JSON list of C-alpha atoms and ligand atoms in Angstrom, two decimals:
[
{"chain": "A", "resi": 1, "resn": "UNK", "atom": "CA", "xyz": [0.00, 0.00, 0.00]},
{"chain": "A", "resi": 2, "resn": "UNK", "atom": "CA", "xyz": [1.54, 3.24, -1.07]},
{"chain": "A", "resi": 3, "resn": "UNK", "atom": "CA", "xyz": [1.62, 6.00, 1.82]},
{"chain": "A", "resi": 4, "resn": "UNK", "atom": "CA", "xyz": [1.10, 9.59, 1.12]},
{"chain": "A", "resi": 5, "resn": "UNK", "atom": "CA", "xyz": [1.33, 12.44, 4.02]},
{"chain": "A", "resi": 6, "resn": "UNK", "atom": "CA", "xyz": [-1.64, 14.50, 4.60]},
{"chain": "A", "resi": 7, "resn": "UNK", "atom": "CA", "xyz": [-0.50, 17.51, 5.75]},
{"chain": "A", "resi": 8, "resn": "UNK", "atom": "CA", "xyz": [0.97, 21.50, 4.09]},
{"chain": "A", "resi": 9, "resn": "UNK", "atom": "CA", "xyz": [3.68, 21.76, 6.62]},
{"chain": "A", "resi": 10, "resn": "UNK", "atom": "CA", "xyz": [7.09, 22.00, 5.37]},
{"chain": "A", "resi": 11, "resn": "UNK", "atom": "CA", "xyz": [8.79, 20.50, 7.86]},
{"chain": "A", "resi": 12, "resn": "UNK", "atom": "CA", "xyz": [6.54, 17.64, 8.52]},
{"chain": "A", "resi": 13, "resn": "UNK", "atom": "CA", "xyz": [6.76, 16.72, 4.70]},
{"chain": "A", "resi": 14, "resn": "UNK", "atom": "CA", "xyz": [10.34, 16.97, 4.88]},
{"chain": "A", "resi": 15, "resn": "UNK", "atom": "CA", "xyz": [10.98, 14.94, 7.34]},
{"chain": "A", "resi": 16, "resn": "UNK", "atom": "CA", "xyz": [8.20, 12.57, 6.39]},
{"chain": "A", "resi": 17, "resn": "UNK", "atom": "CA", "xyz": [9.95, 12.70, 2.98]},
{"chain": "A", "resi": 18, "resn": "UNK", "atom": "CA", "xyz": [13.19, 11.50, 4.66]},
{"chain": "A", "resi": 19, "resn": "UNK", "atom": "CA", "xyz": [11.59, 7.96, 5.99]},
{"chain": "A", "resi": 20, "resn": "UNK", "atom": "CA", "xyz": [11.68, 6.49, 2.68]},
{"chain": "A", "resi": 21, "resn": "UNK", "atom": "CA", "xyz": [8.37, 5.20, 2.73]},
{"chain": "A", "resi": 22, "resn": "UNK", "atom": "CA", "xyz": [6.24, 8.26, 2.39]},
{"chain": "A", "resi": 23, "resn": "UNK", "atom": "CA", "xyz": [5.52, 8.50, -1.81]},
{"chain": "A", "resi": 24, "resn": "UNK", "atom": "CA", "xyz": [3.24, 11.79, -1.70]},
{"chain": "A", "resi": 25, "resn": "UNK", "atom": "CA", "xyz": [1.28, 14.70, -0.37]},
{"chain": "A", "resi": 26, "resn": "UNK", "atom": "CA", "xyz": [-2.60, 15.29, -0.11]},
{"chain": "A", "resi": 27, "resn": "UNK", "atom": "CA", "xyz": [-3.96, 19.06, 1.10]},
{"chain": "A", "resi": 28, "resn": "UNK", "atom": "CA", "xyz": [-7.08, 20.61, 1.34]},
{"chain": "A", "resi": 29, "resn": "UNK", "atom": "CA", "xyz": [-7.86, 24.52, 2.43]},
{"chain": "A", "resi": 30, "resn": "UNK", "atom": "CA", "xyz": [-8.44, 23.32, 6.31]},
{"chain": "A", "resi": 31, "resn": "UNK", "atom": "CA", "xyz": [-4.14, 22.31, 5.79]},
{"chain": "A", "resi": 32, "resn": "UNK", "atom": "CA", "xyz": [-3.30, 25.19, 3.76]},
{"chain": "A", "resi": 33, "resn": "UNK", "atom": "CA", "xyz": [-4.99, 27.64, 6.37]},
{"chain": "A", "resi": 34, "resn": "UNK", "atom": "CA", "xyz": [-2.71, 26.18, 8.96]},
{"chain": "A", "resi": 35, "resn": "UNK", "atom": "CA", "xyz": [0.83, 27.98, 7.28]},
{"chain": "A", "resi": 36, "resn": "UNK", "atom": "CA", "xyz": [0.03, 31.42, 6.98]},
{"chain": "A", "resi": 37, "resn": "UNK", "atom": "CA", "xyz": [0.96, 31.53, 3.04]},
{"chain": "A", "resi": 38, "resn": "UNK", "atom": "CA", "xyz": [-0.82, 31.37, -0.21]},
{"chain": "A", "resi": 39, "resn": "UNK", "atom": "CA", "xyz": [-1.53, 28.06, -1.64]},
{"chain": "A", "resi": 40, "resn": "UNK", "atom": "CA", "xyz": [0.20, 29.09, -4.56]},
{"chain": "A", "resi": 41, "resn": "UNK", "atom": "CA", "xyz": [3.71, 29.20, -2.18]},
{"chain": "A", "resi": 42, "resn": "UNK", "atom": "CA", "xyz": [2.84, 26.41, -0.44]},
{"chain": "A", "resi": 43, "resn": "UNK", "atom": "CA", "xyz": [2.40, 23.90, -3.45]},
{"chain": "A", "resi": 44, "resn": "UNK", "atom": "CA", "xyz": [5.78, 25.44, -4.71]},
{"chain": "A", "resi": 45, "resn": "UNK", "atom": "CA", "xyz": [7.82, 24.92, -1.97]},
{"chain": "A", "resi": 46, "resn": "UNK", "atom": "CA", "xyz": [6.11, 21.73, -1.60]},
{"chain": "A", "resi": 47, "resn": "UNK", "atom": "CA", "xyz": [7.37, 20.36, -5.26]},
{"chain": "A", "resi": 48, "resn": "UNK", "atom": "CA", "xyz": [10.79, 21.19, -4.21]},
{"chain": "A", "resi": 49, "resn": "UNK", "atom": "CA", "xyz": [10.48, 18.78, -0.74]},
{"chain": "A", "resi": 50, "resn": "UNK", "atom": "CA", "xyz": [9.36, 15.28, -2.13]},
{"chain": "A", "resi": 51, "resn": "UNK", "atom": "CA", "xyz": [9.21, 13.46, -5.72]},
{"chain": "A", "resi": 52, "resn": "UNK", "atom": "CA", "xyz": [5.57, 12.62, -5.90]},
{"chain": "A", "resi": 53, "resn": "UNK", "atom": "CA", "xyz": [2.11, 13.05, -6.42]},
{"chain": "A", "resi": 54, "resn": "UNK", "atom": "CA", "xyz": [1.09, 16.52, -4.60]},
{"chain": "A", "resi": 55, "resn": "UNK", "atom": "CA", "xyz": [-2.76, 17.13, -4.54]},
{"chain": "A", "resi": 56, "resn": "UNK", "atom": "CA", "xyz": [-3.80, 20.82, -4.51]},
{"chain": "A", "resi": 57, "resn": "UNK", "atom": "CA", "xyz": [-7.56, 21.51, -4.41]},
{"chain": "A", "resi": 58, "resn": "UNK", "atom": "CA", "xyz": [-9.28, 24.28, -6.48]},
{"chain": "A", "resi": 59, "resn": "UNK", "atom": "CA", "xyz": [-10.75, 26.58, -4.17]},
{"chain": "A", "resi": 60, "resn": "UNK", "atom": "CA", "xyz": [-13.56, 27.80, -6.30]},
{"chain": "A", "resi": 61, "resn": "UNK", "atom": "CA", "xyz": [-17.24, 27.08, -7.27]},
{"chain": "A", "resi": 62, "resn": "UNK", "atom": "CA", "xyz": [-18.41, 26.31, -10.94]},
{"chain": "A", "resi": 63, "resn": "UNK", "atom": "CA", "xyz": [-16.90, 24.50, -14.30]},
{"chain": "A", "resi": 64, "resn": "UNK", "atom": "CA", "xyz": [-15.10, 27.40, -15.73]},
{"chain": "A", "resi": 65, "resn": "UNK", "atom": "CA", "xyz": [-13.66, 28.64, -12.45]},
{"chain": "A", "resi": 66, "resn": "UNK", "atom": "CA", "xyz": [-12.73, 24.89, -11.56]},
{"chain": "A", "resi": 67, "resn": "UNK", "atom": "CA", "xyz": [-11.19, 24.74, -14.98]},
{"chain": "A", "resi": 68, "resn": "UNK", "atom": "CA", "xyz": [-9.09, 27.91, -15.16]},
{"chain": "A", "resi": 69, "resn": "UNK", "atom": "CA", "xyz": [-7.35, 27.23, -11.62]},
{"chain": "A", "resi": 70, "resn": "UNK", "atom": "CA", "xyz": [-6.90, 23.80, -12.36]},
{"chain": "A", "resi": 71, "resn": "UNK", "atom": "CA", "xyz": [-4.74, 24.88, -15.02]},
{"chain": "A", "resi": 72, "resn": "UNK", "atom": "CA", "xyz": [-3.45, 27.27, -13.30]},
{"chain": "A", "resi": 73, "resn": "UNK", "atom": "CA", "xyz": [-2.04, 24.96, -10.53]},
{"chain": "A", "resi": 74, "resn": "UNK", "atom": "CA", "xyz": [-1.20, 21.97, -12.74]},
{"chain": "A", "resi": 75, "resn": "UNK", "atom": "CA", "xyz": [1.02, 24.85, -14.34]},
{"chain": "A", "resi": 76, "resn": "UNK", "atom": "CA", "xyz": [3.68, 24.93, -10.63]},
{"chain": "A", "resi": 77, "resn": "UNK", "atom": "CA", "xyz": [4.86, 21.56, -11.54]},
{"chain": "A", "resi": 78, "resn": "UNK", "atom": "CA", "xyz": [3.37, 19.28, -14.18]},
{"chain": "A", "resi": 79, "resn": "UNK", "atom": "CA", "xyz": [5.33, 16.57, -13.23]},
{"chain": "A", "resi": 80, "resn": "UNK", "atom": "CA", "xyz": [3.88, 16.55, -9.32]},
{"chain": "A", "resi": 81, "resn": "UNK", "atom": "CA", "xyz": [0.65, 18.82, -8.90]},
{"chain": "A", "resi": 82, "resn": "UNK", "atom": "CA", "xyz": [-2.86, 16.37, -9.27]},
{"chain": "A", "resi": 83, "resn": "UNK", "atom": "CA", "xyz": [-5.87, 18.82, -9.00]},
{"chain": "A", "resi": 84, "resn": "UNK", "atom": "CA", "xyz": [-8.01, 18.00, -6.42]},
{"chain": "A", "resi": 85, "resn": "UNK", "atom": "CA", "xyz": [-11.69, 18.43, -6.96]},
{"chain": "A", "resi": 86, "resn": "UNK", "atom": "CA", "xyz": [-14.67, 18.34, -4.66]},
{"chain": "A", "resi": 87, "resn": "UNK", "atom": "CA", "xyz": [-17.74, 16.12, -5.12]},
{"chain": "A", "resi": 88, "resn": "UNK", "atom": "CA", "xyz": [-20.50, 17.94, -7.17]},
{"chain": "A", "resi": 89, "resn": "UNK", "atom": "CA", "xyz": [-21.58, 18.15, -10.52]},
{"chain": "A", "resi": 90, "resn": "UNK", "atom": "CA", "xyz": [-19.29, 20.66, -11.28]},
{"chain": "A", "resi": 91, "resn": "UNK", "atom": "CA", "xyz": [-16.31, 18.76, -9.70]},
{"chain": "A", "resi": 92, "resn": "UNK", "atom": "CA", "xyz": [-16.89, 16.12, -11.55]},
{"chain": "A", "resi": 93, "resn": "UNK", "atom": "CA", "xyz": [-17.50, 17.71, -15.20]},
{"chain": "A", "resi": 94, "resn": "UNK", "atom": "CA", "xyz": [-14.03, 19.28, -14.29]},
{"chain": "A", "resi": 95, "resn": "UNK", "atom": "CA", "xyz": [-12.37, 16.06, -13.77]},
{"chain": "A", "resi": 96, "resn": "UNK", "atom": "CA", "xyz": [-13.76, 14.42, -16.62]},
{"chain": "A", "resi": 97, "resn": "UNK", "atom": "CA", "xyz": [-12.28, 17.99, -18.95]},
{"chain": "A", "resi": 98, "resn": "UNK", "atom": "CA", "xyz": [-8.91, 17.38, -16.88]},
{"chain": "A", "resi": 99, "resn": "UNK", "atom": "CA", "xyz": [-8.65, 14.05, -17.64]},
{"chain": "A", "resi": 100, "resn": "UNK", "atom": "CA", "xyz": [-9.25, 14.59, -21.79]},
{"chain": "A", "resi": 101, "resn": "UNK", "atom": "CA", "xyz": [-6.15, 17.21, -21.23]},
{"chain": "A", "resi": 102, "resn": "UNK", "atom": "CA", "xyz": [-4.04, 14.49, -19.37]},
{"chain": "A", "resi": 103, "resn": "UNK", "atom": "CA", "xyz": [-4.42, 16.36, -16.66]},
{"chain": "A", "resi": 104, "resn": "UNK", "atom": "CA", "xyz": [-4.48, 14.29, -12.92]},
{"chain": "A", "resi": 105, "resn": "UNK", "atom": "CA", "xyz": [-7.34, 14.45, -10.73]},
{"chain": "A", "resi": 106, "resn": "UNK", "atom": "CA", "xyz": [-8.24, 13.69, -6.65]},
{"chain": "A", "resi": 107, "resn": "UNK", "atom": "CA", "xyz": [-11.12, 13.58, -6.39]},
{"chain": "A", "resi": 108, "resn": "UNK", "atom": "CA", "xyz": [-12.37, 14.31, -2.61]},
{"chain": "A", "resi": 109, "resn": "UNK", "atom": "CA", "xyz": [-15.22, 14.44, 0.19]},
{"chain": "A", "resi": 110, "resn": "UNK", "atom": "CA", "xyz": [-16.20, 11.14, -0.66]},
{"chain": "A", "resi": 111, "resn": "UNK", "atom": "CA", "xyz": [-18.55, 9.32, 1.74]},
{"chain": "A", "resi": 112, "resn": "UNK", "atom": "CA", "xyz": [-20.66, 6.74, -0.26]},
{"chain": "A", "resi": 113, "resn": "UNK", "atom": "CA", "xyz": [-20.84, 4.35, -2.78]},
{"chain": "A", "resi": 114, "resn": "UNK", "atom": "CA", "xyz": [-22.40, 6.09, -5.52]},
{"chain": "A", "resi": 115, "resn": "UNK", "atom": "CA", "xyz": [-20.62, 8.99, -4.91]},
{"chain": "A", "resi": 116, "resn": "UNK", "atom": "CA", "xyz": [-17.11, 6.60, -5.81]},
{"chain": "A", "resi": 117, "resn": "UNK", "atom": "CA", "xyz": [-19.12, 5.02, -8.64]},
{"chain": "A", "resi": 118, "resn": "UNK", "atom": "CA", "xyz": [-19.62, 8.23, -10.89]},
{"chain": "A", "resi": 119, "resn": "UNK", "atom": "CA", "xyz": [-15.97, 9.73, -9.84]},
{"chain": "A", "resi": 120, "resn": "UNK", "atom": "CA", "xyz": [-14.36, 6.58, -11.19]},
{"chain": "A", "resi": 121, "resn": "UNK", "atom": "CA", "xyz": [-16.77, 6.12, -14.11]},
{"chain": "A", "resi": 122, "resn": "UNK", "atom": "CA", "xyz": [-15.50, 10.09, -14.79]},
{"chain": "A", "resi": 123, "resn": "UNK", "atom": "CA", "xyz": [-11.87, 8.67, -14.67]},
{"chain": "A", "resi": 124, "resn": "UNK", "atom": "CA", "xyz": [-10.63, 10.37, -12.01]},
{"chain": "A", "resi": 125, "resn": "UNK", "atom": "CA", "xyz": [-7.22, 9.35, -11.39]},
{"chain": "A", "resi": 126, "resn": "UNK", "atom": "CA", "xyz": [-7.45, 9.33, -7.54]},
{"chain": "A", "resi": 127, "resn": "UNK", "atom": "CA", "xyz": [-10.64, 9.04, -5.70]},
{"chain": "A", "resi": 128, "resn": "UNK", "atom": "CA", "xyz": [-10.26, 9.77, -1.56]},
{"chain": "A", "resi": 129, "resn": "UNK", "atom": "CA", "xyz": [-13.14, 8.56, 0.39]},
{"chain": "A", "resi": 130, "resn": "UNK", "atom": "CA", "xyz": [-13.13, 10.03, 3.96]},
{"chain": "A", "resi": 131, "resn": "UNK", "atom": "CA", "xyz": [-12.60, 7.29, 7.13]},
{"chain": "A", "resi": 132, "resn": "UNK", "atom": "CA", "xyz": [-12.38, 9.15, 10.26]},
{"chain": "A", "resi": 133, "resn": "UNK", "atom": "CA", "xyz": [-15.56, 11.84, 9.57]},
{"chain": "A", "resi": 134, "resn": "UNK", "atom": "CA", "xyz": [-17.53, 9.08, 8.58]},
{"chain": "A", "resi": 135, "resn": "UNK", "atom": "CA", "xyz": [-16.81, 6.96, 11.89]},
{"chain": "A", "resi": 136, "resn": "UNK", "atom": "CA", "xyz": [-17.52, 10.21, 13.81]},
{"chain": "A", "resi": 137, "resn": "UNK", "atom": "CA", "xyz": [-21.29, 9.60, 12.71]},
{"chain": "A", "resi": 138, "resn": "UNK", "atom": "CA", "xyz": [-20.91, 6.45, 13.72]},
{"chain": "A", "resi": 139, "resn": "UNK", "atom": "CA", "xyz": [-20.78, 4.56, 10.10]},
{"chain": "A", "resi": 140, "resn": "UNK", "atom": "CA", "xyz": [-18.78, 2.01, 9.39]},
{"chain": "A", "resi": 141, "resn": "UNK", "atom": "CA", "xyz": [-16.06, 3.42, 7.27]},
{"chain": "A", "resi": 142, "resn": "UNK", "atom": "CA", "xyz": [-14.23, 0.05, 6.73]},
{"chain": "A", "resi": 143, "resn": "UNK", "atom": "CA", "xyz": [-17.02, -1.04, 4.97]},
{"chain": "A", "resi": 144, "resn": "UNK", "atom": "CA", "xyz": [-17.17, 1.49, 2.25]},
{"chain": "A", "resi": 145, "resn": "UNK", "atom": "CA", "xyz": [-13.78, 0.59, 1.17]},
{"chain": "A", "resi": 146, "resn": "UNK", "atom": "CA", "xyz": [-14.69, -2.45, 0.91]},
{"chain": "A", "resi": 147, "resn": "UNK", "atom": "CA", "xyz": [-17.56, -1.81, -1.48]},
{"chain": "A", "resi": 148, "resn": "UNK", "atom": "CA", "xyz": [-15.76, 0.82, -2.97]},
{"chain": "A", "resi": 149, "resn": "UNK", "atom": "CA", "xyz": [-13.04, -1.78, -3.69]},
{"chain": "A", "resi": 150, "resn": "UNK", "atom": "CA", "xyz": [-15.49, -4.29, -5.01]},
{"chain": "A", "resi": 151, "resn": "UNK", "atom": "CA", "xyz": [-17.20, -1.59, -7.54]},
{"chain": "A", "resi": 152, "resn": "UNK", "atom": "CA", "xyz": [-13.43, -0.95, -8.80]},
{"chain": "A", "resi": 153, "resn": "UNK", "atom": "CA", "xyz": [-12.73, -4.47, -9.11]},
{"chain": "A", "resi": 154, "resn": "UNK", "atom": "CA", "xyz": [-15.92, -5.61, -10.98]},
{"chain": "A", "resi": 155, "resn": "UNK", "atom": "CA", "xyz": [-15.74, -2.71, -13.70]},
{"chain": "A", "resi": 156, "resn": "UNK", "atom": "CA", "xyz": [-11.59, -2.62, -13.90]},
{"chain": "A", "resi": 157, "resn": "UNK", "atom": "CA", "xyz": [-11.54, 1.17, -13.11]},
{"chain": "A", "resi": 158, "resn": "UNK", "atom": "CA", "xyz": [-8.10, 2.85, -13.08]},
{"chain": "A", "resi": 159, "resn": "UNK", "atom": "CA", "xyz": [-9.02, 4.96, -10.25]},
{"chain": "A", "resi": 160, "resn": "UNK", "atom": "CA", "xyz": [-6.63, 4.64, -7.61]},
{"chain": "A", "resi": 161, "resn": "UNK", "atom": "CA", "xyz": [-8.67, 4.96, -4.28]},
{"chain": "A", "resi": 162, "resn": "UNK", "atom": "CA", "xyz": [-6.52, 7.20, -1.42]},
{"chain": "A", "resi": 163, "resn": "UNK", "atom": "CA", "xyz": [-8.06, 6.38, 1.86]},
{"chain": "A", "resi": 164, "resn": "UNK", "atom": "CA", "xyz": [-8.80, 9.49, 3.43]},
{"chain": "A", "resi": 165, "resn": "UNK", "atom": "CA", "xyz": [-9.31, 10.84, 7.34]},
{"chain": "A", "resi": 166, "resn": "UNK", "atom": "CA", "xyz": [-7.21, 8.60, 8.85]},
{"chain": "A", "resi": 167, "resn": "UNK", "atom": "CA", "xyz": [-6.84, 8.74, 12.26]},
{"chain": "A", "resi": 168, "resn": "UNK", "atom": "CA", "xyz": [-4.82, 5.76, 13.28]},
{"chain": "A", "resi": 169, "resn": "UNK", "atom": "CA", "xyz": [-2.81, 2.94, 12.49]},
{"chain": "A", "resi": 170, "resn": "UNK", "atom": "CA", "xyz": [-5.61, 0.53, 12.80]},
{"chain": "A", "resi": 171, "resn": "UNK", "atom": "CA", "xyz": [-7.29, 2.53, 10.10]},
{"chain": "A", "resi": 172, "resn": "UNK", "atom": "CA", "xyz": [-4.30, 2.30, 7.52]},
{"chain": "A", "resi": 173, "resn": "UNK", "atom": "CA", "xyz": [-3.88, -1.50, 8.25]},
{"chain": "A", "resi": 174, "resn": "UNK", "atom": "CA", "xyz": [-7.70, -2.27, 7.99]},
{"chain": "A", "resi": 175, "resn": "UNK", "atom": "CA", "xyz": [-7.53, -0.68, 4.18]},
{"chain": "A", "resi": 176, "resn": "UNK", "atom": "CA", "xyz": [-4.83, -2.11, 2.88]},
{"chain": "A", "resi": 177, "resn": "UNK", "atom": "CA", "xyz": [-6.67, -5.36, 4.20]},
{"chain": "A", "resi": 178, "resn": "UNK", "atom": "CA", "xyz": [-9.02, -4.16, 2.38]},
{"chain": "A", "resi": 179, "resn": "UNK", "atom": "CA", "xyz": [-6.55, -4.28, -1.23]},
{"chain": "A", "resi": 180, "resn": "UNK", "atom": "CA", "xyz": [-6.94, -0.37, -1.07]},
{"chain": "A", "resi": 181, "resn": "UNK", "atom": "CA", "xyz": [-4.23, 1.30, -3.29]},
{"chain": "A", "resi": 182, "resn": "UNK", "atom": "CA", "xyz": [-3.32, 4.41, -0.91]},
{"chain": "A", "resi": 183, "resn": "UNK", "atom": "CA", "xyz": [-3.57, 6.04, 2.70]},
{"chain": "A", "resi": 184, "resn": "UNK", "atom": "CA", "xyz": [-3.15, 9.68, 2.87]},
{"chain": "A", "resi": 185, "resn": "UNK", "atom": "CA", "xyz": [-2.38, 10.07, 6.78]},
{"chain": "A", "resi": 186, "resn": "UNK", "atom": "CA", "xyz": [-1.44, 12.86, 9.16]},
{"chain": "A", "resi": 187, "resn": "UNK", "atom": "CA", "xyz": [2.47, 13.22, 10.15]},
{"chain": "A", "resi": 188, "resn": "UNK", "atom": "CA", "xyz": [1.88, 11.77, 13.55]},
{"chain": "A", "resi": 189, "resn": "UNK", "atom": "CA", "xyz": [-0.06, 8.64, 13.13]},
{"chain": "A", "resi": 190, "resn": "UNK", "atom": "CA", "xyz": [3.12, 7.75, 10.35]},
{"chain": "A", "resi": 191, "resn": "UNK", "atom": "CA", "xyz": [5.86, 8.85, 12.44]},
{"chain": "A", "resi": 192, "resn": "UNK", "atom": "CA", "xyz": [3.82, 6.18, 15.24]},
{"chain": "A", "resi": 193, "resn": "UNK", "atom": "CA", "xyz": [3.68, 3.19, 12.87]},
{"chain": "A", "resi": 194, "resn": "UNK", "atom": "CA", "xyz": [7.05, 2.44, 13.97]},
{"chain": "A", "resi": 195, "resn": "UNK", "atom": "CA", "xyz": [6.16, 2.56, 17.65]},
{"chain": "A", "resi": 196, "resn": "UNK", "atom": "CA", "xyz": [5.55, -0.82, 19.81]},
{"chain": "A", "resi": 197, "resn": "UNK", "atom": "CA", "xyz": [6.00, -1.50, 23.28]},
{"chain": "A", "resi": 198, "resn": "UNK", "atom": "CA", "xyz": [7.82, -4.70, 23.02]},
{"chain": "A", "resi": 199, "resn": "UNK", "atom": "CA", "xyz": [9.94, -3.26, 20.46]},
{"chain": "A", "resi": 200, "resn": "UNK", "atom": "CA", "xyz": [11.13, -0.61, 22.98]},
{"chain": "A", "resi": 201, "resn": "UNK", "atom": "CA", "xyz": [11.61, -3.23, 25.47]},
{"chain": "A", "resi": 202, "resn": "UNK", "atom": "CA", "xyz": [13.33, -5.33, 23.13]},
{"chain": "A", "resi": 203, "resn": "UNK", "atom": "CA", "xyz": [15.63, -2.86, 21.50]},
{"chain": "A", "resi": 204, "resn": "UNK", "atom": "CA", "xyz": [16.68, -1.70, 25.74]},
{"chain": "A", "resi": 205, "resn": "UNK", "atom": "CA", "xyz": [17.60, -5.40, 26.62]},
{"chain": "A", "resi": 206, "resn": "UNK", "atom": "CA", "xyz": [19.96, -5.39, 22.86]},
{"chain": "A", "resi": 207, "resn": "UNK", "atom": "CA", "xyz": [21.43, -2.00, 24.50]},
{"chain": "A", "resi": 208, "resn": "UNK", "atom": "CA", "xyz": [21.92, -3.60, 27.56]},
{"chain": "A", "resi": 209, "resn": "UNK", "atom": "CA", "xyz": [23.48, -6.78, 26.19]},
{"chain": "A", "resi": 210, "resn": "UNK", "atom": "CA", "xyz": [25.22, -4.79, 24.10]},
{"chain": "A", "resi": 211, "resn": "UNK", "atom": "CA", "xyz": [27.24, -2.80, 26.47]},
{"chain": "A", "resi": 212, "resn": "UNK", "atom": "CA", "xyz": [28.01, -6.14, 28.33]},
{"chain": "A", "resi": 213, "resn": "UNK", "atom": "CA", "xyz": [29.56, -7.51, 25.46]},
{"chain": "A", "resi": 214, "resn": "UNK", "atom": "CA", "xyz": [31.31, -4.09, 25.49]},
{"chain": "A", "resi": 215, "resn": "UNK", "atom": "CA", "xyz": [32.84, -3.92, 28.50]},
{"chain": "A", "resi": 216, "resn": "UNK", "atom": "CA", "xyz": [34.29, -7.63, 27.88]},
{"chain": "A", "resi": 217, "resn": "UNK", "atom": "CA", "xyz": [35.75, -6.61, 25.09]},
{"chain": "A", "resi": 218, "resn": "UNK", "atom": "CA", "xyz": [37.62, -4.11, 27.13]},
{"chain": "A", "resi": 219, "resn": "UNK", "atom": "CA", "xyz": [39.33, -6.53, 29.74]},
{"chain": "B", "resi": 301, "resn": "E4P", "atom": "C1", "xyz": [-7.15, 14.36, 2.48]},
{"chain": "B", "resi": 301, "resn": "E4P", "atom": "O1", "xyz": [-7.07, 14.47, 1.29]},
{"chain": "B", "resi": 301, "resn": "E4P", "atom": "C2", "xyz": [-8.30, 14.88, 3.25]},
{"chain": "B", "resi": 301, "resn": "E4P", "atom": "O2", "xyz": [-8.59, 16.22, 2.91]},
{"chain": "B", "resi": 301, "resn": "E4P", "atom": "C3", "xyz": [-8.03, 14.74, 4.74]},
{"chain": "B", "resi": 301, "resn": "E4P", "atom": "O3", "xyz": [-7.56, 13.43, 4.99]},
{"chain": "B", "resi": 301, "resn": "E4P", "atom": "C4", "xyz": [-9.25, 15.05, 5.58]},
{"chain": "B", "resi": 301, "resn": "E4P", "atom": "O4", "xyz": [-8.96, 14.70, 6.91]},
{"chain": "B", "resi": 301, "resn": "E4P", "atom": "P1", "xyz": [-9.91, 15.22, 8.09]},
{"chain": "B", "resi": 301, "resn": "E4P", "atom": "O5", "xyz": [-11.25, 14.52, 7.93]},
{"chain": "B", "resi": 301, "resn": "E4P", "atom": "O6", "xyz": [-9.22, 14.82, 9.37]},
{"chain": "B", "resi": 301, "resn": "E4P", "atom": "O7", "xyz": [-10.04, 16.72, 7.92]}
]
């Protein structure tokens, strides 16, 4: 399962970027708030901290306005920037127009089934379907990546689905149970993955043994 980090902050990203197993970058305008620039200077810097897919959502309403700042921020860095579009009618005419220019597209706020059935049959390159705000109304988020899955599967879409709203480690290892293609999670429930308690007990009694074996040397 390929990991993205979902987050605008430079330094997170860097150092996420550092790990080796963090491929790519998802924002929205709640994450670009957070740094006190443009989004225009945050997507820039952020092409010049990791080499991968960096999602940058329009922040307008309507097709044409969609369009032109799609274009617009596909234009930072061809090689990185995916536009990321909301779910509406407009959203989704936009990605469908993005995709006939080769353009690629996130799109996000997904919460149900038939919302993930007409992104993908728009060919949207990324689809993000949203865990943790779905759990907080007490659905069962699990279960619409499964179905999402399923829907991909039995029509061969090329949408790649980017689990969304993650808000722990049990969430990232229930979807990619689940066959999903990516997790887009915040800097601290990645930097934790690593964490275990035996694993800190284990690596203490190594240190132990290993200044033993140390001070044997020494005599
Ligand atoms: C990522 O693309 C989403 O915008 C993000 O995961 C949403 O997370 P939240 O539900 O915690 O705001």
């Amino acid at each position: 399962m390929i990991l993205f980090v979902d987050t605008a902050n430079f330094d997170e990203i860097s150092e996420a970027a550092s790990w080796g197993f963090v491929k790519g970058v998802t924002t929205n305008p709640s994450l670009i708030a957070k740094e006190n620039l443009t989004q225009k200077e945050i997507i820039t810097k952020i092409t010049k901290l990791i080499d991968g897919p960096i999602s940058a959502e329009v922040t307008v309403n309507g097709y044409d306005n969609m369009l032109k700042q799609a274009k617009e921020l596909f234009s930072i860095d061809p090689k990185h920037i995916v536009i990321k579009l909301p779910m509406t009618i407009d959203g989704l005419r936009t990605c469908k127009k993005l995709h006939e220019l080769k353009i690629p597209t996130n799109v996000t706020l997904c919460f149900s089934e038939s919302q993930a059935l007409i992104a993908m049959e728009n060919n949207a390159t990324y689809l993000s379907p949203f865990l943790g705000r779905l759990d907080d109304i007490g659905q069962n988020s699990i279960e619409l990546i499964e179905k999402i899955m399923c829907i991909k599967k039995q029509y061969n879409y090329d949408t790649k689905i980017i689990c969304a709203s993650i808000r722990n480690a049990n969430h990232i290892v229930k979807c990619a149970l689940t066959g999903a293609d990516i997790a887009t999670v915040p800097f601290k429930v990645l930097k934790g993955m690593v964490n275990h308690s035996l694993t800190d007990i284990g690596l203490k009694q190594f240190d132990e043994a290993i200044e033993k074996t140390a001070k044997l040397a020494k005599k």
